[in-house]
Amino acid sequence: GQQLNQSPQSMFIQEGEDVSMNCTSSSIFNTWLWYKQDPGEGPVLLIALYKAGELTSNGRLTAQFGITRKDSFLNISASIPSDVGIYFCAGPLDKLIFGTGTRLQVFP
Amino acid sequence: EAGVAQSPRYKIIEKRQSVAFWCNPISGHATLYWYQQILGQGPKLLIQFQNNGVVDDSQLPKDRFSAERLKGVDSTLKIQPAKLEDSAVYLCASSPGQNYGYTFGSGTRLTVV
């Protein structure tokens, strides 16, 4: 079946640093979504991407739909303590499959 | 708008017992999903409903898991009998349709001892 691999698995950064993470699929997707999950909560949608090459921002977050349609990237600029959590890529919309997650820890 | 409501938040049961989880989706959302999230992993789709019909239950272990959405609104997920490996967070999500983003509830954390 389809698999989504995310890297890195975990990141430990200092407040103010920029963060980059990516996600690759074994098959072509027509949509990519990025979610954030805080402890004890369900995932919350951050950004949705619908077209190859699309670059979309949401505040300090920027995500890109890879031109091969098999990958996506998420960048967080100027990280703050509340960015701590697990970031998941997911797709496609008709039957959402989640990636393995990237755990982000931000130190003051 | 109110979010996706789930209950209970936590449940501890012994193996071979039965358990049921309840989900109330966002009003007007036709599509409802149940996901299982094992600790340290991403959520895995168990079943998808469109109104009160099942769209996809290919990942549901049907020998012990069942789910229903009788009136196209609330849904229940049942496990009978539970096994140790069923310990996980069970997440419910809803969306206006199959090609819209999902909104998740806070989940039910199940521990089977």
mmCIF file of C-alpha atoms in Angstrom:
data_model
loop_
_atom_site.group_PDB
_atom_site.id
_atom_site.type_symbol
_atom_site.label_atom_id
_atom_site.label_comp_id
_atom_site.label_asym_id
_atom_site.label_seq_id
_atom_site.Cartn_x
_atom_site.Cartn_y
_atom_site.Cartn_z
ATOM 1 C CA GLY A 1 0.000 0.000 0.000
ATOM 2 C CA GLN A 2 0.902 3.661 -0.108
ATOM 3 C CA GLN A 3 3.519 4.863 2.343
ATOM 4 C CA LEU A 4 4.528 8.344 3.380
ATOM 5 C CA ASN A 5 8.005 8.799 4.804
ATOM 6 C CA GLN A 6 8.867 11.946 6.664
ATOM 7 C CA SER A 7 12.266 13.284 7.567
ATOM 8 C CA PRO A 8 13.733 14.078 9.881
ATOM 9 C CA GLN A 9 12.063 11.936 12.543
ATOM 10 C CA SER A 10 12.797 14.535 15.191
ATOM 11 C CA MET A 11 14.349 17.960 15.472
ATOM 12 C CA PHE A 12 15.721 19.853 18.461
ATOM 13 C CA ILE A 13 16.220 23.517 17.668
ATOM 14 C CA GLN A 14 16.659 26.826 19.396
ATOM 15 C CA GLU A 15 13.945 29.444 19.430
ATOM 16 C CA GLY A 16 14.304 31.756 16.445
ATOM 17 C CA GLU A 17 15.774 29.146 14.114
ATOM 18 C CA ASP A 18 14.167 28.098 10.853
ATOM 19 C CA VAL A 19 12.947 24.523 10.357
ATOM 20 C CA SER A 20 12.597 22.397 7.245
ATOM 21 C CA MET A 21 10.994 18.992 6.929
ATOM 22 C CA ASN A 22 9.892 16.885 4.007
ATOM 23 C CA CYS A 23 7.650 14.040 3.039
ATOM 24 C CA THR A 24 7.878 11.525 0.228
ATOM 25 C CA SER A 25 5.268 9.192 -1.164
ATOM 26 C CA SER A 26 5.593 5.898 -3.002
ATOM 27 C CA SER A 27 2.915 7.094 -5.433
ATOM 28 C CA ILE A 28 1.652 10.312 -7.030
ATOM 29 C CA PHE A 29 -0.695 12.489 -4.969
ATOM 30 C CA ASN A 30 -3.160 15.095 -6.210
ATOM 31 C CA THR A 31 -3.325 16.838 -2.831
ATOM 32 C CA TRP A 32 -0.930 17.270 0.061
ATOM 33 C CA LEU A 33 -1.864 18.413 3.543
ATOM 34 C CA TRP A 34 0.230 19.300 6.558
ATOM 35 C CA TYR A 35 -1.120 18.784 10.082
ATOM 36 C CA LYS A 36 0.244 19.584 13.539
ATOM 37 C CA GLN A 37 -0.613 17.474 16.571
ATOM 38 C CA ASP A 38 -0.195 18.673 20.154
ATOM 39 C CA PRO A 39 -0.045 16.156 23.016
ATOM 40 C CA GLY A 40 -3.475 14.779 23.875
ATOM 41 C CA GLU A 41 -5.156 16.428 20.909
ATOM 42 C CA GLY A 42 -6.172 15.493 17.404
ATOM 43 C CA PRO A 43 -4.233 16.735 14.356
ATOM 44 C CA VAL A 44 -4.992 20.281 13.228
ATOM 45 C CA LEU A 45 -4.792 21.241 9.564
ATOM 46 C CA LEU A 46 -2.056 23.793 8.832
ATOM 47 C CA ILE A 47 -1.811 23.985 5.052
ATOM 48 C CA ALA A 48 -3.433 22.269 2.056
ATOM 49 C CA LEU A 49 -1.795 22.045 -1.381
ATOM 50 C CA TYR A 50 -3.700 21.190 -4.537
ATOM 51 C CA LYS A 51 -1.334 21.652 -7.487
ATOM 52 C CA ALA A 52 2.177 20.476 -8.368
ATOM 53 C CA GLY A 53 4.683 23.272 -7.755
ATOM 54 C CA GLU A 54 2.250 25.206 -5.535
ATOM 55 C CA LEU A 55 3.800 27.231 -2.724
ATOM 56 C CA THR A 56 1.420 28.232 0.088
ATOM 57 C CA SER A 57 2.031 30.173 3.276
ATOM 58 C CA ASN A 58 0.175 30.368 6.571
ATOM 59 C CA GLY A 59 1.889 32.910 8.797
ATOM 60 C CA ARG A 60 5.400 31.644 9.504
ATOM 61 C CA LEU A 61 4.674 28.338 7.786
ATOM 62 C CA THR A 62 5.334 27.714 4.103
ATOM 63 C CA ALA A 63 4.612 24.457 2.302
ATOM 64 C CA GLN A 64 5.354 23.319 -1.223
ATOM 65 C CA PHE A 65 3.806 20.649 -3.431
ATOM 66 C CA GLY A 66 6.753 18.953 -5.163
ATOM 67 C CA ILE A 67 6.795 19.003 -8.969
ATOM 68 C CA THR A 68 7.119 15.214 -9.105
ATOM 69 C CA ARG A 69 3.833 15.047 -7.114
ATOM 70 C CA LYS A 70 5.528 12.476 -4.885
ATOM 71 C CA ASP A 71 6.870 14.885 -2.289
ATOM 72 C CA SER A 72 6.081 17.922 -0.215
ATOM 73 C CA PHE A 73 8.022 20.261 2.035
ATOM 74 C CA LEU A 74 7.180 22.331 5.100
ATOM 75 C CA ASN A 75 9.245 25.229 6.404
ATOM 76 C CA ILE A 76 8.745 27.093 9.665
ATOM 77 C CA SER A 77 10.533 30.401 9.994
ATOM 78 C CA ALA A 78 11.664 32.014 13.249
ATOM 79 C CA SER A 79 10.447 29.159 15.460
ATOM 80 C CA ILE A 80 8.775 29.883 18.796
ATOM 81 C CA PRO A 81 8.078 27.589 21.779
ATOM 82 C CA SER A 82 4.464 26.956 20.736
ATOM 83 C CA ASP A 83 5.698 25.347 17.509
ATOM 84 C CA VAL A 84 6.519 22.273 19.607
ATOM 85 C CA GLY A 85 4.559 19.237 18.484
ATOM 86 C CA ILE A 86 4.427 16.531 15.856
ATOM 87 C CA TYR A 87 4.034 17.536 12.221
ATOM 88 C CA PHE A 88 2.375 15.122 9.830
ATOM 89 C CA CYS A 89 2.109 15.205 6.073
ATOM 90 C CA ALA A 90 -0.970 13.544 4.601
ATOM 91 C CA GLY A 91 -2.706 12.886 1.320
ATOM 92 C CA PRO A 92 -4.655 12.391 -0.857
ATOM 93 C CA LEU A 93 -7.970 13.925 0.198
ATOM 94 C CA ASP A 94 -10.261 11.092 -0.886
ATOM 95 C CA LYS A 95 -8.570 8.686 1.553
ATOM 96 C CA LEU A 96 -6.145 10.501 3.836
ATOM 97 C CA ILE A 97 -2.945 8.607 4.616
ATOM 98 C CA PHE A 98 -0.619 10.073 7.230
ATOM 99 C CA GLY A 99 3.141 10.171 7.263
ATOM 100 C CA THR A 100 5.392 8.931 10.017
ATOM 101 C CA GLY A 101 5.636 12.374 11.620
ATOM 102 C CA THR A 102 8.392 14.817 12.525
ATOM 103 C CA ARG A 103 8.659 15.646 16.223
ATOM 104 C CA LEU A 104 9.775 19.222 16.812
ATOM 105 C CA GLN A 105 11.232 20.454 20.073
ATOM 106 C CA VAL A 106 12.053 24.143 20.505
ATOM 107 C CA PHE A 107 14.356 25.338 23.267
ATOM 108 C CA PRO A 108 14.277 28.920 24.524
ATOM 109 C CA GLU B 1 -18.687 26.419 14.783
ATOM 110 C CA ALA B 2 -18.487 23.577 17.282
ATOM 111 C CA GLY B 3 -15.760 21.041 16.602
ATOM 112 C CA VAL B 4 -15.851 17.265 16.399
ATOM 113 C CA ALA B 5 -16.909 15.874 19.780
ATOM 114 C CA GLN B 6 -15.674 12.535 21.051
ATOM 115 C CA SER B 7 -16.285 10.616 24.233
ATOM 116 C CA PRO B 8 -15.010 9.257 26.458
ATOM 117 C CA ARG B 9 -11.597 10.947 26.541
ATOM 118 C CA TYR B 10 -9.953 8.015 28.274
ATOM 119 C CA LYS B 11 -10.851 4.370 28.777
ATOM 120 C CA ILE B 12 -9.020 1.541 30.503
ATOM 121 C CA ILE B 13 -10.321 -1.995 30.035
ATOM 122 C CA GLU B 14 -9.076 -5.526 30.468
ATOM 123 C CA LYS B 15 -8.331 -7.656 27.440
ATOM 124 C CA ARG B 16 -11.341 -9.554 26.094
ATOM 125 C CA GLN B 17 -13.710 -6.862 27.361
ATOM 126 C CA SER B 18 -15.831 -4.713 25.061
ATOM 127 C CA VAL B 19 -15.630 -0.962 24.561
ATOM 128 C CA ALA B 20 -17.476 1.648 22.526
ATOM 129 C CA PHE B 21 -16.505 5.133 21.428
ATOM 130 C CA TRP B 22 -18.830 7.887 20.332
ATOM 131 C CA CYS B 23 -18.340 10.701 17.821
ATOM 132 C CA ASN B 24 -20.476 13.711 16.948
ATOM 133 C CA PRO B 25 -19.162 15.393 13.780
ATOM 134 C CA ILE B 26 -19.415 19.047 12.797
ATOM 135 C CA SER B 27 -22.990 19.873 11.856
ATOM 136 C CA GLY B 28 -23.603 19.363 8.149
ATOM 137 C CA HIS B 29 -20.475 17.321 7.517
ATOM 138 C CA ALA B 30 -21.439 14.376 5.347
ATOM 139 C CA THR B 31 -18.188 12.453 5.606
ATOM 140 C CA LEU B 32 -16.982 10.876 8.848
ATOM 141 C CA TYR B 33 -13.785 8.950 9.499
ATOM 142 C CA TRP B 34 -12.413 6.812 12.315
ATOM 143 C CA TYR B 35 -8.644 6.618 12.676
ATOM 144 C CA GLN B 36 -6.440 4.555 15.001
ATOM 145 C CA GLN B 37 -3.221 6.159 16.212
ATOM 146 C CA ILE B 38 -0.751 3.884 17.962
ATOM 147 C CA LEU B 39 1.820 5.653 20.116
ATOM 148 C CA GLY B 40 4.654 7.054 18.008
ATOM 149 C CA GLN B 41 2.867 6.541 14.696
ATOM 150 C CA GLY B 42 0.688 8.557 12.366
ATOM 151 C CA PRO B 43 -3.076 8.002 12.354
ATOM 152 C CA LYS B 44 -4.298 5.031 10.318
ATOM 153 C CA LEU B 45 -7.711 5.050 8.650
ATOM 154 C CA LEU B 46 -10.116 2.401 9.965
ATOM 155 C CA ILE B 47 -13.391 3.314 8.285
ATOM 156 C CA GLN B 48 -14.968 6.097 6.215
ATOM 157 C CA PHE B 49 -18.682 6.947 6.075
ATOM 158 C CA GLN B 50 -20.494 9.108 3.547
ATOM 159 C CA ASN B 51 -23.766 10.071 5.273
ATOM 160 C CA ASN B 52 -24.849 6.729 6.793
ATOM 161 C CA GLY B 53 -23.163 4.486 4.214
ATOM 162 C CA VAL B 54 -19.715 2.891 4.437
ATOM 163 C CA VAL B 55 -17.303 4.112 1.742
ATOM 164 C CA ASP B 56 -14.185 2.258 2.859
ATOM 165 C CA ASP B 57 -13.692 -0.245 5.678
ATOM 166 C CA SER B 58 -10.819 -2.177 4.134
ATOM 167 C CA GLN B 59 -8.504 -1.452 7.101
ATOM 168 C CA LEU B 60 -11.069 -2.309 9.782
ATOM 169 C CA PRO B 61 -10.371 -5.610 11.615
ATOM 170 C CA LYS B 62 -13.916 -6.809 11.178
ATOM 171 C CA ASP B 63 -13.537 -9.851 13.423
ATOM 172 C CA ARG B 64 -13.486 -7.537 16.437
ATOM 173 C CA PHE B 65 -14.195 -3.975 15.289
ATOM 174 C CA SER B 66 -17.539 -2.605 14.155
ATOM 175 C CA ALA B 67 -18.801 0.891 13.417
ATOM 176 C CA GLU B 68 -22.093 2.447 12.536
ATOM 177 C CA ARG B 69 -23.556 5.823 11.629
ATOM 178 C CA LEU B 70 -27.257 5.101 11.681
ATOM 179 C CA LYS B 71 -28.803 8.509 10.967
ATOM 180 C CA GLY B 72 -25.908 10.006 9.061
ATOM 181 C CA VAL B 73 -24.822 12.107 12.026
ATOM 182 C CA ASP B 74 -23.330 10.512 15.178
ATOM 183 C CA SER B 75 -21.163 7.443 14.921
ATOM 184 C CA THR B 76 -20.020 4.704 17.287
ATOM 185 C CA LEU B 77 -16.966 2.480 17.028
ATOM 186 C CA LYS B 78 -16.957 -0.766 18.995
ATOM 187 C CA ILE B 79 -14.263 -3.265 19.839
ATOM 188 C CA GLN B 80 -15.308 -6.711 21.024
ATOM 189 C CA PRO B 81 -13.258 -8.418 22.386
ATOM 190 C CA ALA B 82 -10.336 -6.074 22.935
ATOM 191 C CA LYS B 83 -6.722 -7.164 22.623
ATOM 192 C CA LEU B 84 -3.605 -5.613 24.142
ATOM 193 C CA GLU B 85 -2.531 -4.333 20.710
ATOM 194 C CA ASP B 86 -5.732 -2.260 20.457
ATOM 195 C CA SER B 87 -4.239 0.211 22.933
ATOM 196 C CA ALA B 88 -4.181 3.449 20.950
ATOM 197 C CA VAL B 89 -5.883 6.783 20.475
ATOM 198 C CA TYR B 90 -9.041 6.533 18.398
ATOM 199 C CA LEU B 91 -9.644 9.704 16.421
ATOM 200 C CA CYS B 92 -12.829 10.754 14.711
ATOM 201 C CA ALA B 93 -12.749 13.296 11.875
ATOM 202 C CA SER B 94 -15.354 14.861 9.634
ATOM 203 C CA SER B 95 -15.439 16.874 6.429
ATOM 204 C CA PRO B 96 -18.113 18.475 4.254
ATOM 205 C CA GLY B 97 -17.333 15.969 1.491
ATOM 206 C CA GLN B 98 -14.672 13.616 0.186
ATOM 207 C CA ASN B 99 -12.516 16.356 -1.335
ATOM 208 C CA TYR B 100 -12.359 18.733 1.615
ATOM 209 C CA GLY B 101 -9.960 19.004 4.525
ATOM 210 C CA TYR B 102 -10.703 16.950 7.628
ATOM 211 C CA THR B 103 -11.376 18.306 11.133
ATOM 212 C CA PHE B 104 -10.330 15.961 13.909
ATOM 213 C CA GLY B 105 -11.703 15.497 17.394
ATOM 214 C CA SER B 106 -9.433 15.224 20.440
ATOM 215 C CA GLY B 107 -9.651 11.444 20.413
ATOM 216 C CA THR B 108 -10.299 8.660 22.915
ATOM 217 C CA ARG B 109 -7.210 7.143 24.503
ATOM 218 C CA LEU B 110 -7.785 3.409 25.034
ATOM 219 C CA THR B 111 -5.553 1.333 27.261
ATOM 220 C CA VAL B 112 -6.063 -2.431 27.256
ATOM 221 C CA VAL B 113 -4.471 -4.217 30.215
#
